[in-house]
Coordinates of N, CA and C in Angstrom, one line a residue:
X18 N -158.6 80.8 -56.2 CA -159.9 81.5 -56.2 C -160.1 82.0 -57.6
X19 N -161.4 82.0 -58.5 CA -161.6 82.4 -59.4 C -161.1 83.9 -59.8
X20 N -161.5 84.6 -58.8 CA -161.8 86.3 -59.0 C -161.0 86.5 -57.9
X21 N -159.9 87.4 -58.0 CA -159.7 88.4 -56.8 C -159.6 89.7 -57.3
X22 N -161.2 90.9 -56.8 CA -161.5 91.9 -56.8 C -160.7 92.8 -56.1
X23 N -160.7 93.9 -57.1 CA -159.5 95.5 -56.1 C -158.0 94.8 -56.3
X24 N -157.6 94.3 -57.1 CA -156.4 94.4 -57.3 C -155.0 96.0 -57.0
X25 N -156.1 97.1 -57.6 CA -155.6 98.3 -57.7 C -155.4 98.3 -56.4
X26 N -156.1 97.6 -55.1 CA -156.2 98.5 -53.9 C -154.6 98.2 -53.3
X27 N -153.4 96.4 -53.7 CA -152.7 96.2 -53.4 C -152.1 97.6 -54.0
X28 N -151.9 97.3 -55.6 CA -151.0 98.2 -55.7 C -150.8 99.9 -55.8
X29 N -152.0 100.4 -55.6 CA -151.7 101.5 -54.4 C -150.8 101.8 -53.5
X30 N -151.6 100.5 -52.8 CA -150.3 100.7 -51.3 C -149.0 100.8 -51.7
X31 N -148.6 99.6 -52.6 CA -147.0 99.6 -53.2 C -146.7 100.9 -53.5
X32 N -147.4 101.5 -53.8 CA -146.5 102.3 -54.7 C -146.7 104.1 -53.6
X33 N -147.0 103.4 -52.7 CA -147.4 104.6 -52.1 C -145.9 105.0 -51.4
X34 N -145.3 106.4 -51.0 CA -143.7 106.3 -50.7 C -143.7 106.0 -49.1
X35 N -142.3 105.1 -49.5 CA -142.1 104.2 -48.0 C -142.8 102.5 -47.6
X36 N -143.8 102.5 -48.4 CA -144.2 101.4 -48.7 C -143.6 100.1 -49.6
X37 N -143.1 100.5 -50.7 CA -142.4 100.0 -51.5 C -142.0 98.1 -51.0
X38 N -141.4 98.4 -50.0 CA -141.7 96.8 -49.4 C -142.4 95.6 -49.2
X39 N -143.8 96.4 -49.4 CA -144.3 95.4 -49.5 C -144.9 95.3 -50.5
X40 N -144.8 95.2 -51.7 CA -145.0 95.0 -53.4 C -144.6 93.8 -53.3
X41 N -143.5 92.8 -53.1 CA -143.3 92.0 -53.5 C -144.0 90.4 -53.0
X42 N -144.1 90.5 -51.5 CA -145.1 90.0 -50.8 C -146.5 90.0 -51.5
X43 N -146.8 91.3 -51.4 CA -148.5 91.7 -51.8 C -148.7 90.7 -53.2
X44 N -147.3 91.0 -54.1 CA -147.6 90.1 -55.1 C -147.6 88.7 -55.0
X45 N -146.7 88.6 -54.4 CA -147.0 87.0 -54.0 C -147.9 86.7 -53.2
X46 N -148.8 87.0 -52.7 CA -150.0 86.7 -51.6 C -150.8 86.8 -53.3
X47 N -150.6 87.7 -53.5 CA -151.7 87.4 -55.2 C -151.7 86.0 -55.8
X48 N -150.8 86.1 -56.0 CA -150.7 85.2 -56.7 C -150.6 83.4 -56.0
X49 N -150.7 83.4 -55.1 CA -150.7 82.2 -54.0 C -153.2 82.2 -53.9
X50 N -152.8 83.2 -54.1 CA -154.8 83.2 -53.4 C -155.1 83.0 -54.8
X51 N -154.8 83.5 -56.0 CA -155.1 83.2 -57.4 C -155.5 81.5 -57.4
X52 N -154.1 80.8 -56.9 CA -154.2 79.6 -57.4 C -155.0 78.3 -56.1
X53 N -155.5 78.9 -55.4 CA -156.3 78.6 -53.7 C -157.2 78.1 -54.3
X54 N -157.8 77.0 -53.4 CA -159.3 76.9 -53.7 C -160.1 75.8 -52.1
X55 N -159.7 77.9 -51.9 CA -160.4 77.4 -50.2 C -161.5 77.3 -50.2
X56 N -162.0 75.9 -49.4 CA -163.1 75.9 -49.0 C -164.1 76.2 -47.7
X57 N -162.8 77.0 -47.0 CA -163.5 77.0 -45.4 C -162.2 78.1 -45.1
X58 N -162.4 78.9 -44.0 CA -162.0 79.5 -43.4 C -160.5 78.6 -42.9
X59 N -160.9 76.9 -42.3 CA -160.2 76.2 -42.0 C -158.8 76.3 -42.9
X60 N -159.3 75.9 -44.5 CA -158.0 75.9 -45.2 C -157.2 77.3 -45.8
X61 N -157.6 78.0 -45.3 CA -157.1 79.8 -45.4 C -155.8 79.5 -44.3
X62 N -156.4 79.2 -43.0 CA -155.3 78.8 -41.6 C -154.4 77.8 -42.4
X63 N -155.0 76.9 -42.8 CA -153.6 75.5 -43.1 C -152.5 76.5 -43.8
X64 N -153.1 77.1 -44.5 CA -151.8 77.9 -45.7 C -151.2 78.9 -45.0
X65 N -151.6 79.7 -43.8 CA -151.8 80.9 -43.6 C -151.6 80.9 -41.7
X66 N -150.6 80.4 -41.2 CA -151.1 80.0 -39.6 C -151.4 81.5 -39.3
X67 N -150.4 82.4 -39.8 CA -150.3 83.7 -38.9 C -152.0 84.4 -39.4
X68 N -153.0 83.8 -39.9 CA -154.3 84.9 -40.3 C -154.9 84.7 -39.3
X69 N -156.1 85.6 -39.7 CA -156.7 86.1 -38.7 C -157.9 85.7 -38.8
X70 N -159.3 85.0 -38.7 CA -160.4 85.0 -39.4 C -161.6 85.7 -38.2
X71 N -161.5 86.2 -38.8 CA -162.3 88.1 -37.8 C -163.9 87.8 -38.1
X72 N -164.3 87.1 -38.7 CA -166.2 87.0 -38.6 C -166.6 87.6 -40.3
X73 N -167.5 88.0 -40.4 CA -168.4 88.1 -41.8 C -167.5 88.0 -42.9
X74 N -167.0 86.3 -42.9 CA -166.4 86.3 -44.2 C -165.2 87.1 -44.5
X75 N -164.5 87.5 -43.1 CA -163.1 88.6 -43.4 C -162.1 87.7 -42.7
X76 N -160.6 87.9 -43.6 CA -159.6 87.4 -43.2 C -158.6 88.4 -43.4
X77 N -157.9 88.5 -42.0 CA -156.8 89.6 -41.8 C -155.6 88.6 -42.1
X78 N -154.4 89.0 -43.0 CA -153.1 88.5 -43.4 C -152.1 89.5 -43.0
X79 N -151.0 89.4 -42.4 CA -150.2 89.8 -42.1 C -148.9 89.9 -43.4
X80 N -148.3 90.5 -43.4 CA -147.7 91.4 -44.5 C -146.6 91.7 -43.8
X81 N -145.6 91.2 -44.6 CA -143.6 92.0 -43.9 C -143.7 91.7 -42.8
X82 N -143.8 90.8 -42.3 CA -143.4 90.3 -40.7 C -144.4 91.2 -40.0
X83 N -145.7 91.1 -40.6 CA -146.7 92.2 -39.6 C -146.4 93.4 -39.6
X84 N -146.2 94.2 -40.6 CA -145.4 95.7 -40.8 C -147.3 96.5 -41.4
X85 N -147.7 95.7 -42.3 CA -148.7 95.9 -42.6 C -150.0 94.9 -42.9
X86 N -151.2 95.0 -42.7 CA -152.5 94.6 -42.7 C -153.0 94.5 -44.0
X87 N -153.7 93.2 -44.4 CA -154.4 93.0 -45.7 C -155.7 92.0 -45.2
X88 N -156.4 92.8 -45.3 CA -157.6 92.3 -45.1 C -159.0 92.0 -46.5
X89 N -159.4 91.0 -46.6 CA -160.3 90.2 -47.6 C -161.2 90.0 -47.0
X90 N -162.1 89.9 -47.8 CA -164.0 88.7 -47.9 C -163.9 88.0 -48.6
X91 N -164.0 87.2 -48.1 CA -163.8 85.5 -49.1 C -165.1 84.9 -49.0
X92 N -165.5 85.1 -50.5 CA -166.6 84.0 -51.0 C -166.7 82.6 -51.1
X93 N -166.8 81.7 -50.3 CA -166.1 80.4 -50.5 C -166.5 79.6 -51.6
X94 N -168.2 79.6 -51.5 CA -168.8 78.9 -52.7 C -168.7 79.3 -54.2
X95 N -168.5 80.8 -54.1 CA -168.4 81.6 -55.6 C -167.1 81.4 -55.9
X96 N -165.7 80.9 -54.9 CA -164.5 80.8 -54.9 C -164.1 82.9 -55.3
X97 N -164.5 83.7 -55.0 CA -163.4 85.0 -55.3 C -163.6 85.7 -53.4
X98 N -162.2 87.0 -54.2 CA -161.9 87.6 -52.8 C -162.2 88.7 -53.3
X99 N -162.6 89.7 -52.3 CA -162.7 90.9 -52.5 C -161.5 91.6 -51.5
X100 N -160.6 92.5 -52.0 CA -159.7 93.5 -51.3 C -160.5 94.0 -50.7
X101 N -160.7 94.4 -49.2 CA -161.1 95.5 -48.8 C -160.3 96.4 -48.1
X102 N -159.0 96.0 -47.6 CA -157.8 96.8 -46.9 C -157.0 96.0 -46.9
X103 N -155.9 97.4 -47.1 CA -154.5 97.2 -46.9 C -153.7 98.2 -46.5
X104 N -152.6 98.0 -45.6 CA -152.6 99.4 -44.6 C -151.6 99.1 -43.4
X105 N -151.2 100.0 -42.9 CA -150.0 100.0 -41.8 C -150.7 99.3 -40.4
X106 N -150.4 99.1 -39.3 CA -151.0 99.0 -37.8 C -151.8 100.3 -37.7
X107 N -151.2 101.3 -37.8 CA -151.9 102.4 -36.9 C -153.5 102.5 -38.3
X108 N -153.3 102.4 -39.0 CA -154.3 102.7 -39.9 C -155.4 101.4 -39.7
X109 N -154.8 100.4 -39.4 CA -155.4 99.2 -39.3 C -157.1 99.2 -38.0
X110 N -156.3 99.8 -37.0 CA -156.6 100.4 -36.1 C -157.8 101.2 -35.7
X111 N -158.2 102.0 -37.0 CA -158.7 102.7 -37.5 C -160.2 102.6 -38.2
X112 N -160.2 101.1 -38.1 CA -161.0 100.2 -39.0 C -161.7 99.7 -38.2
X113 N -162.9 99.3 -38.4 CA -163.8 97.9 -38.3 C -163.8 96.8 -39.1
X114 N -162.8 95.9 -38.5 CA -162.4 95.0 -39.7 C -163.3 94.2 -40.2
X115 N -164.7 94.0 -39.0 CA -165.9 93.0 -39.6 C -166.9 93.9 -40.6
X116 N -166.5 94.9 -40.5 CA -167.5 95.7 -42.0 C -167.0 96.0 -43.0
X117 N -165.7 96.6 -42.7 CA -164.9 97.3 -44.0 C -165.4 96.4 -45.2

């Protein structure tokens, strides 16, 4: 993908205490979507069995064996993502994942 917007939002989380875990992941999901050039929802799944694709352009990724939630809007034609969450289950929870 050209652009992935809110970078800061991963590393927040990282750095937030008790989180720490998932920094290394989070960066590696970066850097795997950096080099993507999905064209459909379809090839998000091929790379990605465990996602989620939740409707208006959002895709939920699972994090640390499902420990935490990272949720995107994926532009397919413009190729970028937008961060819009990242966050434990219970926070997850908490969300409207088709608007956030």
């Amino acid at each position: 993908m050209k652009n992935i917007v809110a970078l800061r939002t991963l590393k927040s989380h990282w750095e937030k205490p008790g989180r720490e875990d998932s920094a290394e992941q989070l960066k590696a999901w970066y850097q795997e979507a950096k080099q993507a050039e999905w064209k459909s929802p379809n090839e998000v799944k091929e790379q990605y069995k465990s996602a989620s694709i939740v409707g208006n352009n959002r895709i939920v990724f699972n994090i640390c064996g499902n420990k935490y939630r990272l949720v995107v809007k994926v532009n397919y034609e413009a190729q970028w993502i937008f961060i819009r969450f990242v966050g434990t289950h219970k926070e997850y929870d908490k969300i409207d994942v088709t608007t956030i």
